[in-house]
CSV table of C-alpha atoms and ligand atoms in Angstrom, one decimal:
chain,number,residue,atom,x,y,z
A,1,MET,CA,0.0,0.0,0.0
A,2,SER,CA,1.2,3.5,-0.7
A,3,GLN,CA,1.2,5.2,2.8
A,4,SER,CA,2.1,8.7,1.4
A,5,PHE,CA,-0.9,8.5,-1.0
A,6,LEU,CA,-3.2,7.4,1.9
A,7,ASP,CA,-1.9,10.3,4.1
A,8,GLN,CA,-2.7,12.8,1.3
A,9,VAL,CA,-6.2,11.2,1.0
A,10,ALA,CA,-6.7,11.5,4.7
A,11,HIS,CA,-5.7,15.2,4.7
A,12,TYR,CA,-8.1,15.9,1.7
A,13,ALA,CA,-11.0,14.0,3.5
A,14,ARG,CA,-10.6,15.8,6.7
A,15,GLY,CA,-9.6,19.3,5.3
A,16,ARG,CA,-11.8,19.5,2.2
A,17,VAL,CA,-14.5,16.9,2.0
A,18,ALA,CA,-15.8,16.7,5.7
A,19,PRO,CA,-16.3,20.6,5.9
A,20,GLU,CA,-18.2,20.7,2.5
A,21,ALA,CA,-20.2,17.6,3.4
A,22,THR,CA,-22.0,19.5,6.1
A,23,ALA,CA,-24.1,21.2,3.5
A,24,TRP,CA,-24.7,18.0,1.4
A,25,SER,CA,-26.9,16.5,4.1
A,26,ILE,CA,-29.3,19.5,3.7
A,27,GLY,CA,-29.5,19.6,-0.1
A,28,ALA,CA,-26.4,21.2,-1.5
A,29,ALA,CA,-24.2,19.3,-4.1
A,30,PRO,CA,-20.4,19.0,-4.2
A,31,GLU,CA,-18.6,21.7,-6.1
A,32,PRO,CA,-16.9,20.6,-9.4
A,33,ALA,CA,-13.6,21.9,-7.9
A,34,LEU,CA,-13.8,19.1,-5.3
A,35,TYR,CA,-13.8,16.4,-8.0
A,36,GLN,CA,-10.8,18.1,-9.7
A,37,GLU,CA,-8.9,18.1,-6.5
A,38,ALA,CA,-9.7,14.4,-6.1
A,39,ALA,CA,-8.4,13.9,-9.6
A,40,SER,CA,-5.1,15.7,-8.9
A,41,LEU,CA,-4.5,13.4,-5.9
A,42,GLY,CA,-5.0,10.5,-8.3
A,43,LEU,CA,-8.3,9.2,-6.6
A,44,LEU,CA,-10.0,8.8,-10.0
A,45,GLY,CA,-7.1,6.7,-11.3
A,46,MET,CA,-6.0,4.7,-8.2
A,47,GLU,CA,-5.8,1.4,-10.0
A,48,VAL,CA,-5.5,2.7,-13.5
A,49,PRO,CA,-2.1,1.7,-14.9
A,50,GLU,CA,0.5,4.5,-14.9
A,51,ALA,CA,1.1,4.1,-18.6
A,52,GLN,CA,-2.6,5.2,-19.0
A,53,GLY,CA,-2.4,8.2,-16.8
A,54,GLY,CA,-3.3,6.5,-13.4
A,55,ARG,CA,-1.5,5.8,-10.2
A,56,GLY,CA,-1.2,2.1,-10.7
A,57,PHE,CA,-1.9,1.1,-7.1
A,58,GLY,CA,-3.3,-2.3,-6.1
A,59,PHE,CA,-6.8,-3.0,-4.7
A,60,ALA,CA,-5.7,-2.8,-1.0
A,61,THR,CA,-4.8,0.9,-1.5
A,62,ARG,CA,-8.2,1.5,-3.3
A,63,ALA,CA,-10.0,0.0,-0.3
A,64,ALA,CA,-8.0,1.9,2.3
A,65,ALA,CA,-8.4,5.2,0.5
A,66,LEU,CA,-12.2,4.7,0.3
A,67,GLU,CA,-12.4,3.8,3.9
A,68,VAL,CA,-10.8,7.1,4.8
A,69,LEU,CA,-12.9,9.1,2.4
A,70,ALA,CA,-16.2,7.5,3.5
A,71,GLY,CA,-15.4,8.6,7.1
A,72,ALA,CA,-15.9,12.1,5.7
A,73,ASP,CA,-18.7,11.3,3.2
A,74,PHE,CA,-19.8,7.9,1.9
A,75,GLY,CA,-21.7,9.4,-1.0
A,76,PHE,CA,-18.8,11.4,-2.4
A,77,ALA,CA,-16.4,8.4,-2.0
A,78,MET,CA,-18.9,6.3,-3.9
A,79,SER,CA,-19.3,8.8,-6.7
A,80,LEU,CA,-15.5,8.9,-7.1
A,81,VAL,CA,-15.0,5.2,-7.1
A,82,ASN,CA,-17.8,4.7,-9.6
A,83,THR,CA,-16.1,7.0,-12.1
A,84,HIS,CA,-12.7,5.3,-11.2
A,85,ASN,CA,-14.2,1.9,-12.0
A,86,ILE,CA,-15.2,2.9,-15.5
A,87,ALA,CA,-11.8,4.5,-16.1
A,88,LEU,CA,-10.2,1.2,-15.1
A,89,ARG,CA,-12.5,-0.8,-17.3
A,90,LEU,CA,-11.5,1.3,-20.3
A,91,CYS,CA,-7.9,0.1,-19.8
A,92,ALA,CA,-8.9,-3.4,-20.9
A,93,PRO,CA,-7.5,-4.7,-24.2
A,94,GLY,CA,-9.7,-3.9,-27.1
A,95,LEU,CA,-11.0,-0.6,-25.7
A,96,GLU,CA,-8.1,1.5,-26.9
A,97,GLY,CA,-10.4,3.8,-28.9
A,98,ALA,CA,-12.8,4.4,-26.0
A,99,ALA,CA,-9.8,4.9,-23.6
A,100,GLU,CA,-8.3,7.6,-25.9
A,101,ARG,CA,-11.6,9.3,-26.1
A,102,TYR,CA,-12.8,9.3,-22.5
A,103,LEU,CA,-9.9,8.6,-20.1
A,104,PRO,CA,-8.5,12.2,-20.1
A,105,ALA,CA,-11.9,13.6,-19.1
A,106,LEU,CA,-12.6,10.8,-16.4
A,107,LEU,CA,-9.1,11.0,-14.8
A,108,SER,CA,-9.2,14.8,-14.6
A,109,GLY,CA,-12.5,14.9,-12.9
A,110,ARG,CA,-14.3,16.7,-15.7
A,111,MET,CA,-16.6,13.8,-16.4
A,112,GLN,CA,-18.3,11.4,-14.1
A,113,ALA,CA,-19.3,7.9,-15.0
A,114,CYS,CA,-21.6,5.1,-13.8
A,115,THR,CA,-22.4,1.4,-14.0
A,116,ALA,CA,-26.1,0.8,-14.7
A,117,LEU,CA,-27.7,-2.5,-14.0
A,118,THR,CA,-30.8,-1.6,-11.9
A,119,GLU,CA,-34.1,-0.6,-13.4
A,120,PRO,CA,-37.4,0.7,-11.9
A,121,GLY,CA,-38.8,-2.8,-12.3
A,122,THR,CA,-35.9,-4.9,-11.1
A,123,GLY,CA,-32.9,-4.7,-8.7
A,124,SER,CA,-31.8,-7.9,-7.0
A,125,ASP,CA,-33.1,-10.0,-9.9
A,126,PHE,CA,-30.6,-8.8,-12.4
A,127,ALA,CA,-31.4,-11.5,-14.9
A,128,ALA,CA,-34.9,-9.9,-15.2
A,129,ILE,CA,-33.7,-6.5,-16.7
A,130,GLY,CA,-36.0,-5.2,-19.4
A,131,THR,CA,-33.6,-2.8,-21.2
A,132,THR,CA,-33.2,-4.2,-24.6
A,133,ALA,CA,-30.3,-4.1,-27.2
A,134,ARG,CA,-31.3,-5.1,-30.7
A,135,ARG,CA,-29.2,-5.2,-33.9
A,136,GLY,CA,-30.3,-2.4,-36.3
A,137,ALA,CA,-29.1,-1.2,-39.7
A,138,GLU,CA,-26.4,1.1,-38.1
A,139,GLY,CA,-25.4,-1.1,-35.1
A,140,TRP,CA,-27.0,-1.8,-31.7
A,141,VAL,CA,-30.2,0.0,-30.6
A,142,LEU,CA,-30.9,0.4,-26.9
A,143,ASN,CA,-34.3,1.0,-25.3
A,144,GLY,CA,-35.2,1.0,-21.6
A,145,GLU,CA,-34.7,2.8,-18.3
A,146,LYS,CA,-32.1,2.6,-15.6
A,147,ALA,CA,-32.8,3.9,-12.1
A,148,TRP,CA,-31.0,4.3,-8.7
A,149,ILE,CA,-27.7,4.7,-10.4
A,150,ILE,CA,-24.7,6.4,-8.6
A,151,ASN,CA,-23.7,9.5,-10.7
A,152,GLY,CA,-26.8,8.8,-12.8
A,153,ARG,CA,-27.9,12.4,-12.6
A,154,HIS,CA,-24.8,14.0,-14.1
A,155,ALA,CA,-22.5,11.2,-15.6
A,156,GLY,CA,-21.3,11.7,-19.1
A,157,LEU,CA,-20.6,8.0,-19.6
A,158,ALA,CA,-22.1,4.7,-18.5
A,159,VAL,CA,-21.6,1.0,-18.8
A,160,VAL,CA,-25.2,-0.1,-19.4
A,161,TYR,CA,-26.4,-3.7,-19.1
A,162,ALA,CA,-29.1,-4.7,-21.6
A,163,GLN,CA,-30.8,-7.8,-22.8
A,164,CYS,CA,-29.7,-8.9,-26.3
A,165,ALA,CA,-31.9,-12.0,-26.4
A,166,GLU,CA,-35.2,-13.1,-24.8
A,167,LEU,CA,-36.2,-11.3,-21.6
A,168,GLY,CA,-35.2,-13.3,-18.6
A,169,ASP,CA,-32.2,-15.0,-20.3
A,170,SER,CA,-29.2,-14.2,-18.1
A,171,SER,CA,-26.8,-15.5,-20.9
A,172,GLY,CA,-28.3,-12.9,-23.3
A,173,ILE,CA,-27.2,-9.9,-21.2
A,174,GLY,CA,-24.5,-7.7,-22.7
A,175,ALA,CA,-22.8,-4.5,-21.5
A,176,PHE,CA,-22.5,-1.3,-23.7
A,177,LEU,CA,-20.6,1.9,-23.3
A,178,VAL,CA,-23.1,4.7,-23.7
A,179,ASP,CA,-22.4,8.4,-24.0
A,180,LEU,CA,-25.1,9.9,-21.8
A,181,THR,CA,-25.1,13.1,-23.7
A,182,ALA,CA,-26.1,11.3,-26.9
A,183,PRO,CA,-29.5,11.7,-28.7
A,184,GLY,CA,-32.1,9.5,-27.2
A,185,VAL,CA,-30.8,9.6,-23.6
A,186,THR,CA,-32.6,11.6,-20.9
A,187,ARG,CA,-31.0,11.8,-17.4
A,188,TYR,CA,-32.9,12.6,-14.3
A,189,ALA,CA,-32.1,13.0,-10.6
A,190,ILE,CA,-33.6,10.9,-7.8
A,191,ASP,CA,-33.9,12.7,-4.5
A,192,SER,CA,-35.1,11.4,-1.2
A,193,ALA,CA,-35.2,12.4,2.5
A,194,PHE,CA,-31.8,10.6,2.6
A,195,ALA,CA,-29.8,13.2,0.7
A,196,GLN,CA,-28.6,11.8,-2.6
A,197,THR,CA,-26.6,14.8,-3.8
A,198,SER,CA,-23.0,13.6,-3.1
A,199,LEU,CA,-23.9,10.2,-4.6
A,200,GLY,CA,-25.4,11.9,-7.6
A,201,THR,CA,-28.2,9.4,-7.6
A,202,GLY,CA,-30.3,9.4,-10.7
A,203,GLY,CA,-31.5,7.4,-13.7
A,204,PHE,CA,-31.9,7.7,-17.4
A,205,HIS,CA,-34.3,6.8,-20.2
A,206,LEU,CA,-32.8,5.2,-23.4
A,207,SER,CA,-35.0,5.8,-26.4
A,208,GLY,CA,-33.7,4.3,-29.6
A,209,VAL,CA,-30.0,5.0,-28.7
A,210,THR,CA,-27.9,3.8,-31.6
A,211,LEU,CA,-24.4,2.5,-30.8
A,212,PRO,CA,-21.6,1.2,-33.0
A,213,ASP,CA,-20.5,-2.5,-32.7
A,214,GLU,CA,-17.4,-1.4,-30.6
A,215,ALA,CA,-19.6,0.0,-27.9
A,216,MET,CA,-20.3,-3.5,-26.7
A,217,VAL,CA,-17.8,-4.0,-23.8
A,218,ALA,CA,-19.0,-7.4,-22.6
A,219,ALA,CA,-20.7,-9.8,-24.9
A,220,PRO,CA,-23.8,-11.9,-24.1
A,221,GLY,CA,-22.6,-15.0,-22.3
A,222,THR,CA,-19.8,-13.1,-20.5
A,223,ALA,CA,-21.4,-9.9,-19.0
A,224,PHE,CA,-23.5,-11.7,-16.4
A,225,LYS,CA,-20.5,-13.7,-15.2
A,226,ALA,CA,-18.1,-10.8,-15.4
A,227,ILE,CA,-20.4,-8.6,-13.2
A,228,LEU,CA,-20.5,-11.3,-10.5
A,229,GLN,CA,-16.7,-11.3,-10.4
A,230,GLU,CA,-16.4,-7.5,-10.3
A,231,ILE,CA,-19.0,-7.2,-7.7
A,232,ASN,CA,-16.7,-9.0,-5.1
A,233,ALA,CA,-14.3,-6.1,-5.2
A,234,ALA,CA,-17.3,-3.6,-4.9
A,235,ARG,CA,-18.7,-5.5,-1.9
A,236,THR,CA,-15.3,-5.5,-0.2
A,237,TYR,CA,-14.7,-1.7,-0.6
A,238,VAL,CA,-18.3,-1.0,0.6
A,239,ALA,CA,-17.4,-3.0,3.7
A,240,ALA,CA,-14.3,-0.9,4.2
A,241,MET,CA,-16.3,2.3,3.7
A,242,CYS,CA,-18.8,1.2,6.4
A,243,ASP,CA,-15.9,0.6,8.7
A,244,GLY,CA,-14.6,4.1,7.9
A,245,MET,CA,-18.0,5.6,8.8
A,246,VAL,CA,-18.2,3.8,12.2
A,247,GLN,CA,-14.6,4.8,12.9
A,248,ALA,CA,-15.4,8.5,12.2
A,249,ALA,CA,-18.6,8.4,14.3
A,250,LEU,CA,-16.5,6.7,17.2
A,251,ASP,CA,-13.9,9.5,17.0
A,252,SER,CA,-16.6,12.2,17.1
A,253,ALA,CA,-18.4,10.5,20.1
A,254,ALA,CA,-15.2,9.9,22.0
A,255,ALA,CA,-14.1,13.5,21.6
A,256,TYR,CA,-17.5,14.8,22.7
A,257,GLY,CA,-17.7,12.4,25.6
A,258,ALA,CA,-14.4,13.8,27.0
A,259,GLU,CA,-15.6,17.4,26.9
A,260,ARG,CA,-19.4,17.3,27.6
A,261,CYS,CA,-20.3,17.2,31.2
A,262,SER,CA,-23.6,15.9,32.7
A,263,PHE,CA,-24.4,15.6,36.4
A,264,GLY,CA,-21.0,17.1,37.2
A,265,LYS,CA,-18.8,14.7,35.3
A,266,PRO,CA,-17.7,14.1,31.7
A,267,LEU,CA,-20.0,11.7,29.7
A,268,ASN,CA,-17.1,9.3,29.3
A,269,ALA,CA,-16.9,8.8,33.1
A,270,ILE,CA,-20.4,7.4,33.0
A,271,ALA,CA,-20.2,3.6,32.9
A,272,ARG,CA,-23.2,2.9,30.7
A,273,TRP,CA,-22.1,5.7,28.2
A,274,GLN,CA,-18.6,4.3,28.0
A,275,ALA,CA,-19.9,0.7,27.7
A,276,GLU,CA,-21.9,1.7,24.5
A,277,LEU,CA,-18.8,3.3,23.0
A,278,GLU,CA,-16.7,0.1,23.8
A,279,ALA,CA,-19.4,-2.1,22.3
A,280,ALA,CA,-19.1,-0.2,19.0
A,281,GLN,CA,-15.3,-0.4,19.1
A,282,ALA,CA,-15.5,-4.2,19.6
A,283,ALA,CA,-18.0,-4.6,16.8
A,284,LEU,CA,-15.8,-2.5,14.5
A,285,ALA,CA,-12.7,-4.6,15.3
A,286,GLN,CA,-14.6,-7.7,14.3
A,287,ALA,CA,-16.0,-6.2,11.1
A,288,ARG,CA,-12.5,-4.9,10.2
A,289,ALA,CA,-11.0,-8.4,10.5
A,290,ALA,CA,-13.5,-9.8,7.9
A,291,THR,CA,-12.9,-6.8,5.7
A,292,ARG,CA,-9.2,-7.3,5.9
A,293,GLN,CA,-9.6,-11.0,4.8
A,294,ALA,CA,-11.8,-10.0,1.8
A,295,VAL,CA,-9.3,-7.2,0.8
A,296,GLU,CA,-6.4,-9.8,0.8
A,297,GLN,CA,-8.4,-12.2,-1.4
A,298,VAL,CA,-9.5,-9.7,-3.9
A,299,ALA,CA,-6.0,-8.2,-4.0
A,300,GLU,CA,-4.5,-11.7,-4.7
A,301,GLY,CA,-7.1,-12.4,-7.4
A,302,ALA,CA,-8.4,-15.3,-5.4
A,303,ASP,CA,-12.1,-16.4,-5.5
A,304,ALA,CA,-13.4,-13.8,-3.0
A,305,GLN,CA,-17.2,-14.5,-3.3
A,306,LEU,CA,-17.7,-15.8,0.2
A,307,ALA,CA,-15.2,-13.5,2.0
A,308,ALA,CA,-16.6,-10.4,0.2
A,309,ALA,CA,-20.2,-11.3,1.0
A,310,GLU,CA,-19.4,-12.0,4.6
A,311,ALA,CA,-17.4,-8.8,4.9
A,312,LYS,CA,-20.2,-6.7,3.5
A,313,ILE,CA,-22.9,-8.2,5.6
A,314,GLY,CA,-20.7,-7.8,8.8
A,315,SER,CA,-19.7,-4.2,8.1
A,316,VAL,CA,-23.1,-3.0,6.9
A,317,THR,CA,-24.7,-4.6,9.9
A,318,CYS,CA,-22.1,-3.1,12.3
A,319,ALA,CA,-22.7,0.4,10.8
A,320,GLN,CA,-26.5,0.0,10.8
A,321,THR,CA,-26.4,-1.1,14.4
A,322,HIS,CA,-23.9,1.1,16.0
A,323,LEU,CA,-24.2,4.4,14.1
A,324,PRO,CA,-27.6,5.1,15.6
A,325,ARG,CA,-26.3,4.1,19.1
A,326,LEU,CA,-23.3,6.4,18.7
A,327,LEU,CA,-25.7,9.2,17.7
A,328,GLN,CA,-27.6,8.5,20.9
A,329,LEU,CA,-24.4,9.0,23.0
A,330,MET,CA,-24.1,12.5,21.5
A,331,GLY,CA,-27.6,13.7,22.7
A,332,ALA,CA,-29.2,16.3,20.5
A,333,GLU,CA,-25.8,17.7,19.5
A,334,GLY,CA,-25.3,14.6,17.3
A,335,LEU,CA,-28.1,15.8,14.9
A,336,ARG,CA,-26.2,18.9,13.8
A,337,PRO,CA,-25.0,18.6,10.2
A,338,GLU,CA,-21.5,19.5,11.4
A,339,HIS,CA,-21.3,16.0,12.8
A,340,PRO,CA,-21.4,12.9,10.5
A,341,PHE,CA,-24.0,10.8,12.3
A,342,THR,CA,-27.2,11.5,10.3
A,343,ARG,CA,-25.4,11.3,6.9
A,344,HIS,CA,-23.6,8.1,7.9
A,345,ILE,CA,-26.8,6.5,9.2
A,346,ALA,CA,-28.5,7.2,5.9
A,347,ALA,CA,-25.4,6.0,4.0
A,348,ALA,CA,-25.3,2.7,6.0
A,349,GLN,CA,-28.9,2.0,4.9
A,350,ILE,CA,-27.9,2.7,1.3
A,351,ALA,CA,-24.9,0.4,1.7
A,352,GLY,CA,-27.3,-2.3,2.6
A,353,PHE,CA,-28.8,-2.1,-0.9
A,354,THR,CA,-25.9,-1.4,-3.2
A,355,ASP,CA,-23.8,-4.2,-4.8
A,356,GLY,CA,-26.0,-6.9,-3.4
A,357,ALA,CA,-28.8,-6.3,-0.8
A,358,THR,CA,-28.1,-7.9,2.6
A,359,ASN,CA,-30.8,-10.6,2.4
A,360,ILE,CA,-29.6,-11.7,-0.9
A,361,LEU,CA,-26.0,-11.9,0.4
A,362,LYS,CA,-27.1,-13.9,3.4
A,363,ASP,CA,-28.6,-16.5,1.1
A,364,ARG,CA,-25.5,-16.5,-1.0
A,365,VAL,CA,-23.3,-17.0,2.1
A,366,ALA,CA,-25.5,-19.9,3.2
A,367,ARG,CA,-25.3,-21.5,-0.3
A,368,LEU,CA,-21.5,-21.1,-0.5
A,369,THR,CA,-20.9,-22.3,3.0
A,370,ALA,CA,-23.0,-25.4,2.4
A,371,ARG,CA,-21.1,-26.1,-0.9
A,372,LYS,CA,-17.8,-25.8,1.0
A,373,GLU,CA,-18.9,-28.2,3.6
A,374,THR,CA,-20.0,-31.0,1.2
B,1,LIG,C1,-28.5,5.2,-3.4
B,1,LIG,C2,-28.4,4.0,-4.2
B,1,LIG,C3,-27.4,3.9,-5.3
B,1,LIG,C4,-27.4,2.8,-6.1
B,1,LIG,N1,-26.5,2.8,-7.1
B,1,LIG,C5,-26.5,1.8,-8.1
B,1,LIG,C6,-25.7,1.8,-9.2
B,1,LIG,O1,-24.8,2.6,-9.3
B,1,LIG,N2,-25.9,0.9,-10.2
B,1,LIG,C7,-26.8,0.0,-10.1
B,1,LIG,O2,-27.0,-0.8,-11.1
B,1,LIG,N3,-27.7,-0.1,-9.1
B,1,LIG,C8,-27.5,0.8,-8.0
B,1,LIG,N4,-28.4,0.7,-7.0
B,1,LIG,C9,-29.5,-0.2,-6.9
B,1,LIG,C10,-29.2,-1.4,-5.9
B,1,LIG,O3,-28.2,-2.2,-6.5
B,1,LIG,C11,-30.5,-2.1,-5.7
B,1,LIG,O4,-31.2,-1.2,-4.8
B,1,LIG,C12,-30.4,-3.5,-5.2
B,1,LIG,O5,-29.9,-4.3,-6.2
B,1,LIG,C13,-31.7,-4.0,-4.6
B,1,LIG,O6,-32.7,-3.9,-5.6
B,1,LIG,P1,-34.1,-3.2,-5.3
B,1,LIG,O7,-33.8,-1.9,-4.5
B,1,LIG,O8,-34.8,-3.2,-6.5
B,1,LIG,O9,-34.8,-4.1,-4.2
B,1,LIG,P2,-35.6,-5.5,-4.6
B,1,LIG,O10,-34.8,-6.3,-5.5
B,1,LIG,O11,-37.0,-5.1,-5.1
B,1,LIG,O12,-35.7,-6.1,-3.2
B,1,LIG,C14,-36.5,-5.5,-2.1
B,1,LIG,C15,-36.1,-6.2,-0.8
B,1,LIG,O13,-36.4,-7.6,-0.8
B,1,LIG,C16,-35.3,-8.4,-0.7
B,1,LIG,N5,-35.2,-9.5,-1.6
B,1,LIG,C17,-35.5,-9.5,-2.9
B,1,LIG,N6,-35.3,-10.8,-3.4
B,1,LIG,C18,-35.0,-11.6,-2.4
B,1,LIG,C19,-34.8,-13.0,-2.3
B,1,LIG,N7,-34.8,-13.7,-3.3
B,1,LIG,N8,-34.5,-13.5,-1.1
B,1,LIG,C20,-34.4,-12.6,0.0
B,1,LIG,N9,-34.7,-11.3,0.0
B,1,LIG,C21,-34.9,-10.8,-1.2
B,1,LIG,C22,-34.1,-7.5,-0.9
B,1,LIG,O14,-32.9,-7.8,-0.2
B,1,LIG,C23,-34.6,-6.1,-0.5
B,1,LIG,O15,-34.4,-6.0,0.9
B,1,LIG,C24,-28.4,1.8,-6.0
B,1,LIG,C25,-29.3,1.8,-5.0
B,1,LIG,C26,-29.4,2.9,-4.1
B,1,LIG,C27,-30.4,2.9,-3.0
């Protein structure tokens, strides 16, 4: 891992992202300059090879950087890594043309990108997607709608999964590189009481979007399997990001508990108050151990299906359980946007959906464990 890079990321997270994030929980959106600063640190090209303009770090560095960034704001970290992931994908052999066209904008923070599987009608059941890709006279023609996509409201580029054969046939799903400013694409924002601005959550309609043959980045028969592989890395860094949020909340609560007095003594001198804090510390240590194992397996290129699913379940559950309890330790003060608690609580709920909802992952862990035991 590159410690000097991680130190720079920690400085940026604390000094630039955390202060700006205060306003994101009440509706403001990140300034473009913040993406450009992230770009100049190399956050948009962490694993992109140096020969292609990136930093060339390994997966462990990506996970550690995202953990630190999520401690400041999960949504912003997710937005950056989703752009990063498309930049990395463009470095694959055969995509030289697309890399030449889009990499400079992606790596400099001028363009955001997204990966679009989910639709209004289907999320967990990915094989049931209804967006279609059909051969036309001038190439592929895409029709459909994608929803709940990170960066979906402002991304310039997407990898879109679409059905090239009969609906419901998982082996018929292909992936296409789509310019989201092209004719036939209409982007929209999705807002909710959980602020979605730093995630850039949105969706888009695709109406007769015509693409050349080379826009297909994963052919039917390979796309479904490929996404299941890639998702292990995503589950693992989401686990690390949840760990980062719990750590940030612990730090804030510990600092407050040392200074705030109640009934004549600091909060941290009250046994029940301190026990809650220690319970969160213990749960985080356990979650971190599972995350570390998954990071190692993904970094080595091993089959990380089980470790990644277990890490994500453990870290999401730790965050969903302990962030509200840590907020409780703060009293009303914890509700102020200057503190990360409410943003992180919302983000932990979102983490429970993205890259495999918790229930689905629990079933997967049960199946994989049973298979290992037979
Ligand atoms: C803020 C945000 C950002 C997102 N970003 C992206 C993105 O960038 N790209 C993208 O493609 N998608 C994205 N998603 C979508 C996310 O991947 C889906 O929310 C997820 O796949 C779950 O699908 P769903 O929400 O349609 O829930 P559903 O599939 O409708 O499921 C509803 C509930 O039922 C449970 N459930 C469903 N089927 C089963 C089953 N067989 N067994 C047990 N339980 C089951 C689920 O666990 C869930 O709790 C994002 C979602 C959110 C909220």
